[in-house]
Structure formats: structure tokens, C-alpha cells
XYZ file of C-alpha atoms in Angstrom:
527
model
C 5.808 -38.326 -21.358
C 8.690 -38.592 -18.838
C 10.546 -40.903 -21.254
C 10.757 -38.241 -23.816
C 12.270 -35.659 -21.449
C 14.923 -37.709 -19.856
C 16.033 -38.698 -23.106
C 16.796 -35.221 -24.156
C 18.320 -34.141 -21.012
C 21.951 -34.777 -22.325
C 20.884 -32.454 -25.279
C 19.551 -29.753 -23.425
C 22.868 -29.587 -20.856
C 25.338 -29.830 -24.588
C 23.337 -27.154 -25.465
C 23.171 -24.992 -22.587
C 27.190 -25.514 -23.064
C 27.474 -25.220 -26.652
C 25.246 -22.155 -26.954
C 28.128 -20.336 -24.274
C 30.829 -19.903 -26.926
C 32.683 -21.944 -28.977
C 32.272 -24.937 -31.274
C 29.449 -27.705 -31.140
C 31.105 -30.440 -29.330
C 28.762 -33.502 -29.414
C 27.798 -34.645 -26.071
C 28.648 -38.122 -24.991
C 26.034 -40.652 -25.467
C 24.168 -41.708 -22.375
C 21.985 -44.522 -21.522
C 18.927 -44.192 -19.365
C 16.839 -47.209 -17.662
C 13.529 -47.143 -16.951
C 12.155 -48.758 -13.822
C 8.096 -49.674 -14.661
C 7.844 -52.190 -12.443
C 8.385 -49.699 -9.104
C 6.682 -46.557 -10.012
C 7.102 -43.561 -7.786
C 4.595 -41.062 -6.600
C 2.348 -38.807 -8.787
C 2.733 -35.298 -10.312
C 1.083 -32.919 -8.564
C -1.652 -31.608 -11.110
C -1.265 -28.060 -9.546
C 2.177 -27.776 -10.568
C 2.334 -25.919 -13.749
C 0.419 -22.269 -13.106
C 0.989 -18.626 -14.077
C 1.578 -15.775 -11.748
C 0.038 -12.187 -13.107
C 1.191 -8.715 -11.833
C 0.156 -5.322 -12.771
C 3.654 -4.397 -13.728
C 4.826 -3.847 -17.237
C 1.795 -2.304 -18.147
C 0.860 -6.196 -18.057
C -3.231 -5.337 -17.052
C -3.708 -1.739 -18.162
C -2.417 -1.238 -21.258
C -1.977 -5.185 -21.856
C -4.398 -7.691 -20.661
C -7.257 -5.506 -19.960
C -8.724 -5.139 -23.037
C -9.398 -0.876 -22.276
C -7.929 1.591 -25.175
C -8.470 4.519 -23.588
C -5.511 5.775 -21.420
C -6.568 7.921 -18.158
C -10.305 7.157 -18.688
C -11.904 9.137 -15.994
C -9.006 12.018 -15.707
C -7.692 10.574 -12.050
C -3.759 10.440 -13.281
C -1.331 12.197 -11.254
C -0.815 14.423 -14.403
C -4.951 15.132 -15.155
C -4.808 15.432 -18.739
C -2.077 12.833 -19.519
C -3.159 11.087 -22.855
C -5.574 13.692 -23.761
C -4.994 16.656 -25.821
C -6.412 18.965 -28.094
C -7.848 18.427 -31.516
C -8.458 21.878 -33.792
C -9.212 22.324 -37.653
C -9.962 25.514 -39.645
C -10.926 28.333 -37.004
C -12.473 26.150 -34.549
C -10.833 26.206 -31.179
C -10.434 24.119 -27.828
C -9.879 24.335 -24.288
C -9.325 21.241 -21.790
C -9.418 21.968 -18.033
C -9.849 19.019 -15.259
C -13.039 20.061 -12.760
C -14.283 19.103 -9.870
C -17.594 20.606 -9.271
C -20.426 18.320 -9.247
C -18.283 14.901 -9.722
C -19.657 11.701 -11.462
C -19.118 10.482 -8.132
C -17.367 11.158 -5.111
C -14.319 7.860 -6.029
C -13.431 9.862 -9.400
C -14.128 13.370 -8.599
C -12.116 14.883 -11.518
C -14.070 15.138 -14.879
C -12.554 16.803 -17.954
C -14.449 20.403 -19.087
C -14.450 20.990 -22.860
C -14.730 24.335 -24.001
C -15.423 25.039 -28.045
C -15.774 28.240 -29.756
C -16.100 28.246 -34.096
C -17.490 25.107 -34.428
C -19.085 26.081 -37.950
C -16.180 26.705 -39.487
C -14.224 23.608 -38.316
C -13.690 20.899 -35.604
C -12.267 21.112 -32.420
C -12.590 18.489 -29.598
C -10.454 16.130 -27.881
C -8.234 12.990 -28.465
C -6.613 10.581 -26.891
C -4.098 8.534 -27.826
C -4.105 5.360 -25.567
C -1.828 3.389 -24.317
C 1.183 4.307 -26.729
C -1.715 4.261 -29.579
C -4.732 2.282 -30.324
C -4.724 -0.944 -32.846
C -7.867 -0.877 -34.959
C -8.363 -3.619 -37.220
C -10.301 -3.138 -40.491
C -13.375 -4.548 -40.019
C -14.164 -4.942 -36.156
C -16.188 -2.778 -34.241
C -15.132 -1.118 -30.917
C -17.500 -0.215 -28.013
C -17.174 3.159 -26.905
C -19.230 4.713 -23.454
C -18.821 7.749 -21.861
C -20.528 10.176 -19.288
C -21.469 13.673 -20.723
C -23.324 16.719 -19.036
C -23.004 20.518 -20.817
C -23.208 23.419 -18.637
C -26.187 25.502 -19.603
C -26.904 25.519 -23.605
C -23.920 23.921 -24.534
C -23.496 20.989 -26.926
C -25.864 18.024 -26.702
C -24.409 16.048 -29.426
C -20.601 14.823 -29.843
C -19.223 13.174 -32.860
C -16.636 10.342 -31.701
C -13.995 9.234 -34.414
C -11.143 6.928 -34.577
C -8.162 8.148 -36.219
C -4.965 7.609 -38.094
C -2.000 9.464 -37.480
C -2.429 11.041 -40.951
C -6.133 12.011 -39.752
C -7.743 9.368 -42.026
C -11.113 8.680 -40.375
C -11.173 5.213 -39.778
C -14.772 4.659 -37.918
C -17.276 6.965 -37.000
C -20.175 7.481 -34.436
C -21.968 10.264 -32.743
C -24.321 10.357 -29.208
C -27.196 12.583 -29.020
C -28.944 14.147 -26.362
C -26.567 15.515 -23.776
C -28.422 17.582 -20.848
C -27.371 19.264 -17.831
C -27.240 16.283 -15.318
C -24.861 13.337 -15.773
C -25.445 10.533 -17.899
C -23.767 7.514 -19.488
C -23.557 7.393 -23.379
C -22.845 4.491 -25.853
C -22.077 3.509 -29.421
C -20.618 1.268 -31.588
C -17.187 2.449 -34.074
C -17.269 0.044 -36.613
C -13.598 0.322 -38.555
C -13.677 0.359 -42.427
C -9.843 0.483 -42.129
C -7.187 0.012 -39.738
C -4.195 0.871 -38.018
C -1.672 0.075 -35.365
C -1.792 3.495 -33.990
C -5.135 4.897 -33.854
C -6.565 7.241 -31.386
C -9.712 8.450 -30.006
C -10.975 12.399 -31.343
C -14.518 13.537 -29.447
C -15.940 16.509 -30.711
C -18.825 18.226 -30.009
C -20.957 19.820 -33.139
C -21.660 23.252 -31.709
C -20.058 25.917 -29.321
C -19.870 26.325 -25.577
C -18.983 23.513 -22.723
C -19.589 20.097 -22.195
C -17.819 17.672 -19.371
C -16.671 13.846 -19.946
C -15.756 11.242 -17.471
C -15.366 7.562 -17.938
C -15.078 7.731 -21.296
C -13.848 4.243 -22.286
C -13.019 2.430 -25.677
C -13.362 -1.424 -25.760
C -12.738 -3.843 -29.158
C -16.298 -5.749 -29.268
C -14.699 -9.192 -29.653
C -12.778 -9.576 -26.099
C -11.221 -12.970 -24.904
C -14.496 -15.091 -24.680
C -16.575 -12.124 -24.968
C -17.016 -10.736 -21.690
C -17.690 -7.237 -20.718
C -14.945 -5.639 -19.296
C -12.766 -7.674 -20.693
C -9.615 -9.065 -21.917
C -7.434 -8.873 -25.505
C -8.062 -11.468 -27.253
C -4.472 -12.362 -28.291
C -3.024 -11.901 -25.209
C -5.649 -14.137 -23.495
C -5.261 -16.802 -26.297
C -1.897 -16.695 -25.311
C -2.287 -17.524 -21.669
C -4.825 -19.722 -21.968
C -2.205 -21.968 -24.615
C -0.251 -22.077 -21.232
C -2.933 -24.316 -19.835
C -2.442 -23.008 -16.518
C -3.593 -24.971 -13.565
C -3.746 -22.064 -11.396
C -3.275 -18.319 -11.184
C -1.499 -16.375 -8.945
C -2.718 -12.708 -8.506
C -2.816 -9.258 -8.086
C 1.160 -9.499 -7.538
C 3.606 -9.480 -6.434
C 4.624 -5.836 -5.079
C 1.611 -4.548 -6.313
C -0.339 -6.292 -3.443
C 1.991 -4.242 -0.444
C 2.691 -1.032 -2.649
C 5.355 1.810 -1.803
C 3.271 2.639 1.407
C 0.055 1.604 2.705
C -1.842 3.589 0.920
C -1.396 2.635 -2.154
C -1.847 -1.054 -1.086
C -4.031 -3.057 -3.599
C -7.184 -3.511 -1.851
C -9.643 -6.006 -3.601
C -12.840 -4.033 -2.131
C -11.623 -0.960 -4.556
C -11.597 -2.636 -7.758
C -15.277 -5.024 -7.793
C -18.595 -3.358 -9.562
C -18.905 -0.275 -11.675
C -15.645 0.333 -13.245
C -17.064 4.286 -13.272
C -16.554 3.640 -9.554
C -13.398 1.813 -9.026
C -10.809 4.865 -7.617
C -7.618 3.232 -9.006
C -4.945 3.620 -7.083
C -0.876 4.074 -7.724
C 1.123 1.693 -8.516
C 4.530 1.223 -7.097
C 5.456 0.204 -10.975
C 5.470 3.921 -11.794
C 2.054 4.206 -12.873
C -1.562 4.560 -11.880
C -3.934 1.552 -12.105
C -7.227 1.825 -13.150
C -8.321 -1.633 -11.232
C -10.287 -1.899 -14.048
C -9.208 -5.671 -14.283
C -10.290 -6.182 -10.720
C -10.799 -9.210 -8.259
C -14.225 -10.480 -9.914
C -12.270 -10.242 -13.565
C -9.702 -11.833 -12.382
C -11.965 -14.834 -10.642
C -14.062 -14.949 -13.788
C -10.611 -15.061 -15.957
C -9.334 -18.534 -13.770
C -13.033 -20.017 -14.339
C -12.533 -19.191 -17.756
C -9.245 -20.855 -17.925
C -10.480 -23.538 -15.548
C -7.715 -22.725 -13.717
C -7.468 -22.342 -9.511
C -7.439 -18.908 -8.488
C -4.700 -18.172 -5.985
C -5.441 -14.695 -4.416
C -2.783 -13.099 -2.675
C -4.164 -10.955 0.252
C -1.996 -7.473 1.376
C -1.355 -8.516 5.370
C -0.915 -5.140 6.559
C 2.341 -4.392 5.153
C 3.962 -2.656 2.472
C 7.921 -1.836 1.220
C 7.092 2.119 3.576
C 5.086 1.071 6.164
C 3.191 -1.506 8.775
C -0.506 -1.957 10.686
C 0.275 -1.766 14.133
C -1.480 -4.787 15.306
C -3.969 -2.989 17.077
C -5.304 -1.871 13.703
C -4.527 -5.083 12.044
C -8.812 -5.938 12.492
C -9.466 -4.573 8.668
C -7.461 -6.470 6.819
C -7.788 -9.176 8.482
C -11.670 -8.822 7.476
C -10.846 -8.226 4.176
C -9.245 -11.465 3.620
C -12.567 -13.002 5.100
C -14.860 -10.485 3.171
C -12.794 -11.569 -0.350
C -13.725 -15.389 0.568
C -17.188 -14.585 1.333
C -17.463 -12.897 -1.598
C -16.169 -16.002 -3.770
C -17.002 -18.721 -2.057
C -20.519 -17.062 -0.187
C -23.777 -18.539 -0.717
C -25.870 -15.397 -2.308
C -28.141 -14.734 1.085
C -24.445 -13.274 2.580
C -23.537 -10.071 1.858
C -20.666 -10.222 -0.343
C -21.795 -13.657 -2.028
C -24.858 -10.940 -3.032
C -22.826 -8.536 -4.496
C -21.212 -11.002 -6.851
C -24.505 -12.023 -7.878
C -25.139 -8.305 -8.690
C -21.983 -8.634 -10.047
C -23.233 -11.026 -12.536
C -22.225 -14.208 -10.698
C -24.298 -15.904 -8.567
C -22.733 -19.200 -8.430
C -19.487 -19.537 -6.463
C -16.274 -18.886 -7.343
C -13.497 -21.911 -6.934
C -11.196 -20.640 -4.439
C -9.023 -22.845 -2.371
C -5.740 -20.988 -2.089
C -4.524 -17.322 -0.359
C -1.342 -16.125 -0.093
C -1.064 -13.849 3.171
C 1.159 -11.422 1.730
C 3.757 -11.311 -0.377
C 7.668 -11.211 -0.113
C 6.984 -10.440 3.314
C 8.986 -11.659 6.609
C 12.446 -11.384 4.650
C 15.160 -10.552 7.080
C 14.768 -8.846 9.827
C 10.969 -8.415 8.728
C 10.130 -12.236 10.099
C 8.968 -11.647 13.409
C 6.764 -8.679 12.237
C 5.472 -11.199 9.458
C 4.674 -14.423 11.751
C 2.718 -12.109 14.222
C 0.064 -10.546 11.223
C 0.448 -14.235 9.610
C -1.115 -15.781 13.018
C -3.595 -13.520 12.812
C -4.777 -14.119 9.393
C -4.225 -17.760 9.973
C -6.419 -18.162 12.769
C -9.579 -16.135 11.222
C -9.721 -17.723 8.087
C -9.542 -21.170 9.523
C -11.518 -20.781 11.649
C -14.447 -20.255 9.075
C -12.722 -21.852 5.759
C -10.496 -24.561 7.020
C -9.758 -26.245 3.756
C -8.981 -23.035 2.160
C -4.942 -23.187 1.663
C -3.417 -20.630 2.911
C 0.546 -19.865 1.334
C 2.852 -18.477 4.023
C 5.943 -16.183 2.045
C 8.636 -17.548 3.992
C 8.785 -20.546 6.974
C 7.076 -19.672 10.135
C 7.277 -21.293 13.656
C 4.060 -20.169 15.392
C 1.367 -21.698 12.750
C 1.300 -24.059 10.262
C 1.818 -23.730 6.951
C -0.022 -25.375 4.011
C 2.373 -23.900 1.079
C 5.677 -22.057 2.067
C 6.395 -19.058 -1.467
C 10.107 -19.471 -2.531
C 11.140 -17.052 -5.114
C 14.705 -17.282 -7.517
C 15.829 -14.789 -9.535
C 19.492 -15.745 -11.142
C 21.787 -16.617 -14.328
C 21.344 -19.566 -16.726
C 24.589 -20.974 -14.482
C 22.478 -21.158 -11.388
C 19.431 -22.772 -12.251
C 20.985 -25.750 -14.471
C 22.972 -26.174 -11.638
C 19.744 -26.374 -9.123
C 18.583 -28.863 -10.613
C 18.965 -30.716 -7.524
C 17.855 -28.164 -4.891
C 14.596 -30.207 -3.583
C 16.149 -33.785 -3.713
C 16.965 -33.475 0.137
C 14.033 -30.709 1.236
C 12.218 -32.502 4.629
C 9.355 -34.560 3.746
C 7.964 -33.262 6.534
C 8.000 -29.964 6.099
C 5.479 -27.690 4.520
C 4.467 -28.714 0.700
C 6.464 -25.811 -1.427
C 4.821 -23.038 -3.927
C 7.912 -22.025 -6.226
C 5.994 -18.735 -6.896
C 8.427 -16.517 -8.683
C 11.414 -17.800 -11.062
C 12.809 -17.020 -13.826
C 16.858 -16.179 -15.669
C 17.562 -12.626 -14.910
C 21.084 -12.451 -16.188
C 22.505 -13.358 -19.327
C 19.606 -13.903 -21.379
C 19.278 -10.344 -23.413
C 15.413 -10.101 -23.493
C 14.618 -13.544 -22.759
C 16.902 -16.400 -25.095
C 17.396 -19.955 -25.527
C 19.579 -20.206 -22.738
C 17.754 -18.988 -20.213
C 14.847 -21.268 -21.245
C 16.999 -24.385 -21.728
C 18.172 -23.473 -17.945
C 14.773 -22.787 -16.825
C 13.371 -26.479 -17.858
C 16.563 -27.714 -16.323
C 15.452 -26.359 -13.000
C 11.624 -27.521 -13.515
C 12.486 -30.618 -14.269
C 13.847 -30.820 -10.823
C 10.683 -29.442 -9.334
C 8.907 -32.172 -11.427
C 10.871 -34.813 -10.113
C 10.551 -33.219 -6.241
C 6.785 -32.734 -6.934
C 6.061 -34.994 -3.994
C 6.275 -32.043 -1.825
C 6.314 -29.606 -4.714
C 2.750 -28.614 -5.707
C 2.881 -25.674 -7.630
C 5.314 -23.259 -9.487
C 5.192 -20.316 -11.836
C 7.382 -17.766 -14.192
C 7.391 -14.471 -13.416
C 6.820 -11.927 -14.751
C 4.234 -13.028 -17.310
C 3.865 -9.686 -19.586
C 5.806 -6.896 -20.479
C 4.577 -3.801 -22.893
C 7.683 -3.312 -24.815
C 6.914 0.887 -24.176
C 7.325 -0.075 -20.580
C 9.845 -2.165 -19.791
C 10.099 -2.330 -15.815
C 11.055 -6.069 -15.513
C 13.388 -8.289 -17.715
C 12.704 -10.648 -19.063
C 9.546 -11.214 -19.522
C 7.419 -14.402 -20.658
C 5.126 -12.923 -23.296
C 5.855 -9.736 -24.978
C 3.486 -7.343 -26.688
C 2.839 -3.919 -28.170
C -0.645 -2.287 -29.098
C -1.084 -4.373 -31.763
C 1.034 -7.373 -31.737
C 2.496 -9.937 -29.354
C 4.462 -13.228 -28.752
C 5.641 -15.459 -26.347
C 9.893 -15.775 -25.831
C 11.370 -18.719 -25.358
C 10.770 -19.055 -21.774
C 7.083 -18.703 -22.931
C 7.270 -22.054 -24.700
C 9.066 -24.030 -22.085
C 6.561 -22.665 -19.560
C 3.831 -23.650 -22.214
C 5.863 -27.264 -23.362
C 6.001 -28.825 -19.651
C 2.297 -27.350 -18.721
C 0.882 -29.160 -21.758
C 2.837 -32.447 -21.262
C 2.936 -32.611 -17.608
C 3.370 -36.612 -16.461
C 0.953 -38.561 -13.878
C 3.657 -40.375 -11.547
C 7.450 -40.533 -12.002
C 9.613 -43.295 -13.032
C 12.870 -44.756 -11.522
């Protein structure tokens, strides 16, 4: 496989030149020699992975497979998404409440008030994230939670919509009392569209409250509950990822501690997942949560690589002092993978739906942490980590963000964000890294500059770089893109590797380099 790529390099650099400006100048021949009979060392079969971050809308709005937008009414604006619906003389009136919550980690339902309901409709839509694709001829899942206040409407008509108001599919839930309770059915589509949305009404007067009211396409990516878009899972899974990086990324720290991404928030119920803001300028539903994203590597057969918040964040820092429950976090998120079911966590993920164990061998304490003058806060929490999860998971590797001097290291996290000029020209940049230093993660990379909304050139200069970590991979073991997905209505991060909207999506060039060297990735180099 090697052959093949050495004997395009002198293409790739004419074209990284020719595609600059000016006319095609053909590139000198070259002559390569092969050395079989003194092989070198292997190709490490981590090396090709992907890294995902809720940014971009990449998870809500993206890879989570969820339509509805602001499902249980917890945005920072309450009724973002949702608005009123009204025909003939029928009327509406949304309000957010909180008196007797669903539960006490969404406390905000919505409160529906209708008046001259027999002379028209009036409910409630909502138009997802930047509308909802139905395709003509699939069924969609929808469930919500319903109670009326005294003898208000027990039965609400749910309809999915074009713009025009053509009804597209159609479904209603009956008997709604006075106590909270979950209600399902199916919206099979007799014709589509790219930008649907949700309408509930209810069929008579007075009020009735929703939460969790959530819209899901039957057919997710391998059919799981809760679970991903098919297309944009196809397209990851064509990457052939040997590993996945996750939550993030900046996501992990947040703006301030409190909106840190902690795992513990976003396993079981989704009705009971609190979400949390996300530095990205948006609120997460943590919907697509640690046992999704565990079950999404096994899926892949990928490793999972969990990155673990280390009690810091781009506003603030755990004095050490309080540095004890994070630390047991980290331990509590490998019990609950790796546990055997009698322990307490390795029981929830049974309850959870998995009872055997998870695969995980890698955490990354932190993330872009111990820059600058940040390092000697870093190494301190890093020891800390370092020494508890050892201590009960020794091989478990743990990634360090930047070189430290007071533990070892099993990966070091180097990140490079630059122009098309700087990474053909590091192709190089490992040739004289210390053997006996730390093995290297090249977590983050990717042509920032000069590449519009991800071109040729950038991609040509991105497999000029990897083919530098392929040939280092003796001390290189793993390496990933970032960022993976960008919803062209939110466009945070450019470039991006796979691009998508409601309805469509495709990967950019960088996509199918990443996706070219994963698929043909060699055993051992050659001289």
C-alpha cells in the first residue's frame, strides 16, 4: 500500500504548487527504491481515528438523530423553537411553568392554553433544528409527557407539516389525565419534505402541559434507541475509525466550571439528563451522552478515547482541596465501562441496557490544558488523576495535553492548526522526536487558512503531513481531524470534515483523505 503513496508523492507536492496560481508545470520525474529486504517497524493500528465535539451543532442538531429543538423547554430563551399554531377562530397561548415539574433536572414544562377549538385548530409547533427532513415513506417516533389541569384536553392530535401546511403524517394520543405521563406514536410520512415541522394540538378547549416531547426517524444508524442519523453515521463509519476521541475538545472544560461537561449528567433517561450550556453558543441537550457515545465506538468497533474535565475550565479552577470529585468521576466513568455488573456503576449500565463491558483503554485528563503559564496548575491535578486511576486500572492509557515532569505519560495531545504552507512543509516534524519520550496522540489538526470551506489544497497538504506521522508511527500511535461536523446554519469552526444540513450531507475533501489513508493504512514501513 506504501508503494502506491510514495509514488504519488511528487504529484501531490506539483499539485499543491500548481493549484497556487499559475500554469501546470509538470513536475520532474523521480525515482523511488524500495528496500524489502530490511523492513522497518510496523504501523501503529491506532493511528487513523476521529475526534467528535459538540460544536457546530455536530451532536444536537447533527449526529443525534433528535428533530425536536428545545425538547423539554430548558433553553436560555424557554420557548425558542416553539410557537404558536392558530386556524379559523381557534386561539393559543404558550407560557413556560414550573409548578409540579416532570422532575426536579427539567423543571420547566410548556402550559398550552386553547379556547375555540370547534371552529378551528390551535396548538403548537416546532420547527427543529433549522426544520425537520421527512422523507416520503418512513415513519418517525414521536413521545411526549402530557398532564391537563382540571377538565382540560385528554387527547392531542400530532402532525408533521410542510411549510405550505400540507399534512404530511398524522397521529393522535389519547387519554391525558391530571398526573404526568409519557405518550407515544408512530408519524408515518405519505410525503416529504426538507423542512418539516412538528404542530401538537389538542381537540378541545382549556390547558394541557408538555415536556420531553421528542421526534425521532424510526430507522436510526443501526437502529438503536436514542440514536444516531443514519447518513451522518454511514458517513463516519466509511472513515473506519480505529478510535474515537470524545466529548471535546472545549466542550469538556466549558466557559466556567459550571458548565463543564460532566459524564454523570448525560447517562439514563434522556427525560432526566439537565443539559447544560455549551461554550459553542448553545445549550446541549446531552442527549448523545457517555453510554451513546460508548455504544457508538462498539458499533464502529472502534476504541473509545474519553476525555475526562480535570477540574479546569477557560473561567475557572478546583482548588486542589476540592479536586476529590472529579477525580472520582474519572474512576466512577471507568467503573461504569469497564465494571463487572455487581459494582455500582457497572449496574447502572446494565440498567442502561448493557451489561457486558465497554472497551475502554484510553482517557485524556483534560483537554488543551497546561498551555503557558497554566502548566504547573495542570501537572499538579494531572498527578492526581494519574495516581488514582492507576492505581486501580493500570493498563488504562491515560493522554497527558502537554509534557509533564512529575508523572509519566503514556500519550502526550499535540494539536496544529495552520495554512496548506505549513503542514506540507511539516512533513518532517517527527523524524528527530526522542525515541524515548512519551508515544504522541496528534489529537487535533487540520488547514485553517487558505482553504475557503475546506479545498483540495488543504487536503493535498493535510496527507502531506500524515504521511509524515505514518512514517514516524513508531512513536506515533494515533491522530485525528478536527473538527469532524459542521451544520452549515451554524458555522462556529472552519473547516470542517463532513458538512450537513437537515436533510443532506457530504464529506469535503479533507473528508476523503481522512477516509483514503484510514482505509489503506500499511502494516510496517519500507526503506
Amino acid at each position: 500500500m506504501l508503494f502506491s503513496r510514495f509514488a504519488i508523492w511528487p504529484a501531490l507536492l506539483a499539485g499543491l504548487v500548481c493549484l497556487g496560481a499559475g500554469p501546470v508545470v509538470r513536475a520532474d520525474e523521480a525515482s523511488i527504491t524500495v528496500d524489502l529486504a530490511h523492513p522497518g517497524g510496523p504501523v501503529s493500528p491506532t493511528l487513523y481515528g476521529i475526534f467528535f465535539e459538540e460544536i457546530n451543532h455536530a451532536g444536537d442538531g447533527g449526529l443525534y438523530a433528535e428533530m425536536v429543538r428545545n425538547r423539554s423547554f430548558e433553553d436560555a430563551q424557554g420557548l425558542s423553537s416553539w410557537s404558536v399554531v392558530s386556524d379559523g377562530a381557534a386561539t393559543a397561548k404558550l407560557a413556560l411553568n414550573t409548578d409540579s415539574p416532570l422532575n426536579s433536572r427539567n423543571p420547566r414544562s410548556l402550559k398550552l392554553e386553547t379556547s375555540g377549538t370547534g371552529t378551528g385548530r390551535a396548538g403548537v409547533a416546532n420547527s427543529g433544528y433549522w426544520g425537520m427532513a421527512v422523507t416520503k415513506g418512513h415513519s418517525y417516533a414521536l413521545s411526549l409527557y402530557a398532564r391537563r389541569e382540571g377538565a382540560g384536553p385528554d387527547t392531542l392530535v400530532a402532525t408533521l407539516e410542510s411549510p405550505s401546511g400540507d399534512v404530511l403524517a398524522k397521529g393522535r394520543v389519547s387519554g391525558v389525565g391530571t398526573e404526568w405521563k409519557q405518550f407515544s406514536c408512530k408519524l408515518a410520512a405519505k410525503e416529504g419534505a426538507a423542512d418539516a415541522r412538528l404542530v401538537i394540538s389538542p381537540t378541545t378547549d382549556g390547558a394541557v402541559l408538555l415536556d420531553q416531547a421528542s421526534l425521532f426517524p424510526k430507522r436510526t444508524w443501526k437502529g438503536r434507541e436514542n440514536g444516531l442519523r443514519r447518513d451522518l453515521g454511514n458517513l463516519v463509519a466509511d472513515l473506519a475509525p480505529a478510535f474515537v476521541r470524545f466529548p471535546g475538545g472545549c466542550f469538556v472544560e466549558g466557559d466556567q466550571l459550571a458548565n463543564a461537561s460532566r459524564w454523570k449528567e448525560s447517562v439514563g433517561d434522556p427525560a432526566a439528563r439537565p443539559g447544560h450550556w455549551n461554550l459553542w453558543g448553545y445549550r446541549s441537550t446531552d442527549g448523545l451522552g457517555y453510554h451513546e457515545f460508548l455504544q457508538m465506538c462498539e458499533d464502529l468497533g472502534s476504541e473509545p478515547l474519553f476525555v475526562i474535565n480535570c477540574g479546569m475550565a477557560h473561567g475557572g479552577v478546583v482548588p486542589m482541596d476540592q479536586l476529590e470529585p472529579w477525580v472520582q468521576d474519572a474512576l466512577d466513568a471507568l467503573e461504569y465501562a469497564l465494571g463487572p455488573v455487581t459494582s455500582t456503576w457497572g449496574a447502572q449500565r446494565a440498567r442502561n441496557g448493557h451489561p457486558k463491558p465497554f472497551a475502554l483503554r484510553y482517557m485524556e485528563i483534560g483537554n488543551e490544558n497546561g498551555w503557558g503559564d497554566t502548566l504547573p496548575l495542570y501537572e499538579e491535578r494531572y498527578a492526581r488523576f494519574y495516581d488514582a486511576i492507576k492505581a486501580i486500572y493500570p493498563s488504562v492509557k491515560l493522554v497527558a495535553n502537554v509534557p509533564v515532569s512529575n508523572r509519566p505519560m503514556d500519550l502526550v495531545d499535540d494539536h496544529y492548526y495552520n495554512s496548506p504552507e505549513w503542514f506540507a512543509g511539516s512533513v518532517g516534524r517527527y523524524d528527530k522526536q526522542d525515541r524515548k519520550g512519551p508515544r504522541i496522540y496528534v489529537g487535533e489538526y487540520a488547514v485553517t487558512s487558505g482553504c475557503g470551506q475546506g479545498n483540495l489544497r488543504a487536503a493535498l497538504a493535510e496527507a502531506a503531513f500524515m504521511m509524515g506521522l505514518e512514517r514516524n508511527s513508531d512513536i506515533i500511535e494515533m491522530a485525528s481531524y478536527a473538527p469532524l461536523f459542521v451544520n452549515v446554519a451554524d458555522r462556529k469552526w472552519n473547516p470542517d470534515a463532513i458538512v450537513f444540513d437537515s436533510a443532506t450531507s457530504f464529506g469535503t475533501p479533507s473528508y476523503h483523505v481522512q477516509k483514503l489513508f484510514a482505509r489503506n493504512r500499511p502494516d510496517l514501513l519500507l526503506p
